[in-house]
Amino acid sequence: MRAGRRLALAALLAVAVPMLAHADLDPPAPPGPYDLIVTNPPFHQGHAEDRDLTDRLLRDAAAHLGAEGMLVVVAQRHRELHRRLPRWFEQVESVSAHPSHVVLVAS
């Protein structure tokens, strides 16, 4: 990640950001393209873990980003999203060092 983008991301994460959530919304969110999508994706439907739900959200995020867009994902580290995000994104970088959670930036 370029230094300027890293600095912009750090500033963004330090302040409140208006967010548009999109995950099977009715009515659906506008199609974009977006420069930035920030998510803490769901992993469960009811009590059952649902990897397909998470994968659909990540796939849809990639489809809704502009050419220079970024996805920022906050998730539990053991979900190993860093292994799944490359299906839809060329670059995936961890930008946190918390023992239980990870912040990933994908573009």
Tab-separated table of C-alpha atoms in Angstrom:
chain	number	residue	atom	x	y	z
A	1	MET	CA	0.000	0.000	0.000
A	2	ARG	CA	1.336	3.420	-0.917
A	3	ALA	CA	2.353	5.611	2.027
A	4	GLY	CA	-0.245	8.251	1.167
A	5	ARG	CA	-3.049	5.706	1.159
A	6	ARG	CA	-1.836	4.233	4.464
A	7	LEU	CA	-1.831	7.704	6.046
A	8	ALA	CA	-5.310	8.432	4.688
A	9	LEU	CA	-6.569	5.115	6.048
A	10	ALA	CA	-5.084	5.789	9.478
A	11	ALA	CA	-6.779	9.202	9.558
A	12	LEU	CA	-10.040	7.663	8.413
A	13	LEU	CA	-10.009	4.990	11.089
A	14	ALA	CA	-9.277	7.603	13.750
A	15	VAL	CA	-12.529	9.518	13.161
A	16	ALA	CA	-16.196	8.633	12.845
A	17	VAL	CA	-17.008	7.666	9.288
A	18	PRO	CA	-20.495	7.745	7.804
A	19	MET	CA	-21.032	4.254	6.473
A	20	LEU	CA	-23.449	2.674	4.063
A	21	ALA	CA	-24.080	-0.928	5.034
A	22	HIS	CA	-24.951	-3.371	2.275
A	23	ALA	CA	-25.792	-6.974	2.993
A	24	ASP	CA	-29.041	-8.283	1.587
A	25	LEU	CA	-30.728	-4.938	2.265
A	26	ASP	CA	-34.283	-4.291	1.172
A	27	PRO	CA	-34.206	-2.058	-0.760
A	28	PRO	CA	-30.618	-2.716	-1.861
A	29	ALA	CA	-27.920	-0.080	-1.539
A	30	PRO	CA	-27.099	1.936	-4.668
A	31	PRO	CA	-24.633	-0.010	-6.856
A	32	GLY	CA	-21.720	2.441	-6.566
A	33	PRO	CA	-18.944	2.537	-7.514
A	34	TYR	CA	-17.579	3.404	-4.074
A	35	ASP	CA	-14.107	4.607	-3.128
A	36	LEU	CA	-14.289	2.969	0.293
A	37	ILE	CA	-16.338	0.254	1.947
A	38	VAL	CA	-15.826	-0.474	5.660
A	39	THR	CA	-17.345	-3.610	7.153
A	40	ASN	CA	-17.362	-5.924	10.124
A	41	PRO	CA	-19.032	-8.721	8.166
A	42	PRO	CA	-21.540	-11.111	9.696
A	43	PHE	CA	-20.475	-14.724	10.147
A	44	HIS	CA	-23.703	-16.195	11.474
A	45	GLN	CA	-27.313	-16.595	10.514
A	46	GLY	CA	-29.013	-17.294	13.798
A	47	HIS	CA	-26.561	-19.441	15.744
A	48	ALA	CA	-25.058	-21.275	12.765
A	49	GLU	CA	-21.854	-20.048	11.142
A	50	ASP	CA	-22.435	-19.134	7.497
A	51	ARG	CA	-19.254	-18.683	5.449
A	52	ASP	CA	-21.338	-18.243	2.298
A	53	LEU	CA	-22.983	-15.142	3.779
A	54	THR	CA	-19.581	-13.603	4.468
A	55	ASP	CA	-18.217	-14.594	1.061
A	56	ARG	CA	-21.234	-13.049	-0.701
A	57	LEU	CA	-20.706	-9.793	1.166
A	58	LEU	CA	-16.986	-9.714	0.300
A	59	ARG	CA	-17.673	-10.594	-3.351
A	60	ASP	CA	-20.362	-7.916	-3.571
A	61	ALA	CA	-18.039	-5.354	-1.977
A	62	ALA	CA	-15.430	-6.044	-4.669
A	63	ALA	CA	-18.071	-5.582	-7.372
A	64	HIS	CA	-19.215	-2.250	-5.883
A	65	LEU	CA	-15.759	-0.648	-5.523
A	66	GLY	CA	-14.303	1.732	-8.076
A	67	ALA	CA	-10.976	0.978	-9.774
A	68	GLU	CA	-8.999	2.686	-6.969
A	69	GLY	CA	-11.417	1.631	-4.217
A	70	MET	CA	-10.520	-0.002	-0.911
A	71	LEU	CA	-12.330	-2.445	1.317
A	72	VAL	CA	-11.550	-2.256	5.040
A	73	VAL	CA	-12.590	-5.359	6.970
A	74	VAL	CA	-12.597	-5.752	10.748
A	75	ALA	CA	-12.943	-9.368	11.806
A	76	GLN	CA	-11.895	-11.990	14.294
A	77	ARG	CA	-8.417	-13.185	13.375
A	78	HIS	CA	-9.362	-16.892	13.415
A	79	ARG	CA	-11.809	-16.296	10.510
A	80	GLU	CA	-8.724	-16.133	8.262
A	81	LEU	CA	-10.246	-13.659	5.839
A	82	HIS	CA	-6.734	-12.851	4.603
A	83	ARG	CA	-6.879	-16.255	2.864
A	84	ARG	CA	-10.345	-15.690	1.362
A	85	LEU	CA	-10.107	-12.053	0.208
A	86	PRO	CA	-7.599	-12.778	-2.618
A	87	ARG	CA	-10.446	-14.491	-4.503
A	88	TRP	CA	-11.811	-11.007	-5.238
A	89	PHE	CA	-8.928	-8.589	-4.551
A	90	GLU	CA	-5.400	-8.285	-5.947
A	91	GLN	CA	-3.893	-6.834	-2.760
A	92	VAL	CA	-4.725	-7.734	0.840
A	93	GLU	CA	-2.814	-6.239	3.739
A	94	SER	CA	-3.200	-6.543	7.503
A	95	VAL	CA	-2.960	-3.126	9.170
A	96	SER	CA	-3.510	-4.147	12.797
A	97	ALA	CA	-1.673	-6.130	15.436
A	98	HIS	CA	-4.464	-6.985	17.869
A	99	PRO	CA	-4.244	-10.588	19.129
A	100	SER	CA	-7.912	-11.481	18.569
A	101	HIS	CA	-9.027	-9.196	15.720
A	102	VAL	CA	-7.580	-8.050	12.444
A	103	VAL	CA	-8.103	-5.041	10.225
A	104	LEU	CA	-7.530	-5.921	6.586
A	105	VAL	CA	-7.320	-3.539	3.648
A	106	ALA	CA	-8.117	-5.032	0.261
A	107	SER	CA	-7.916	-3.375	-3.138
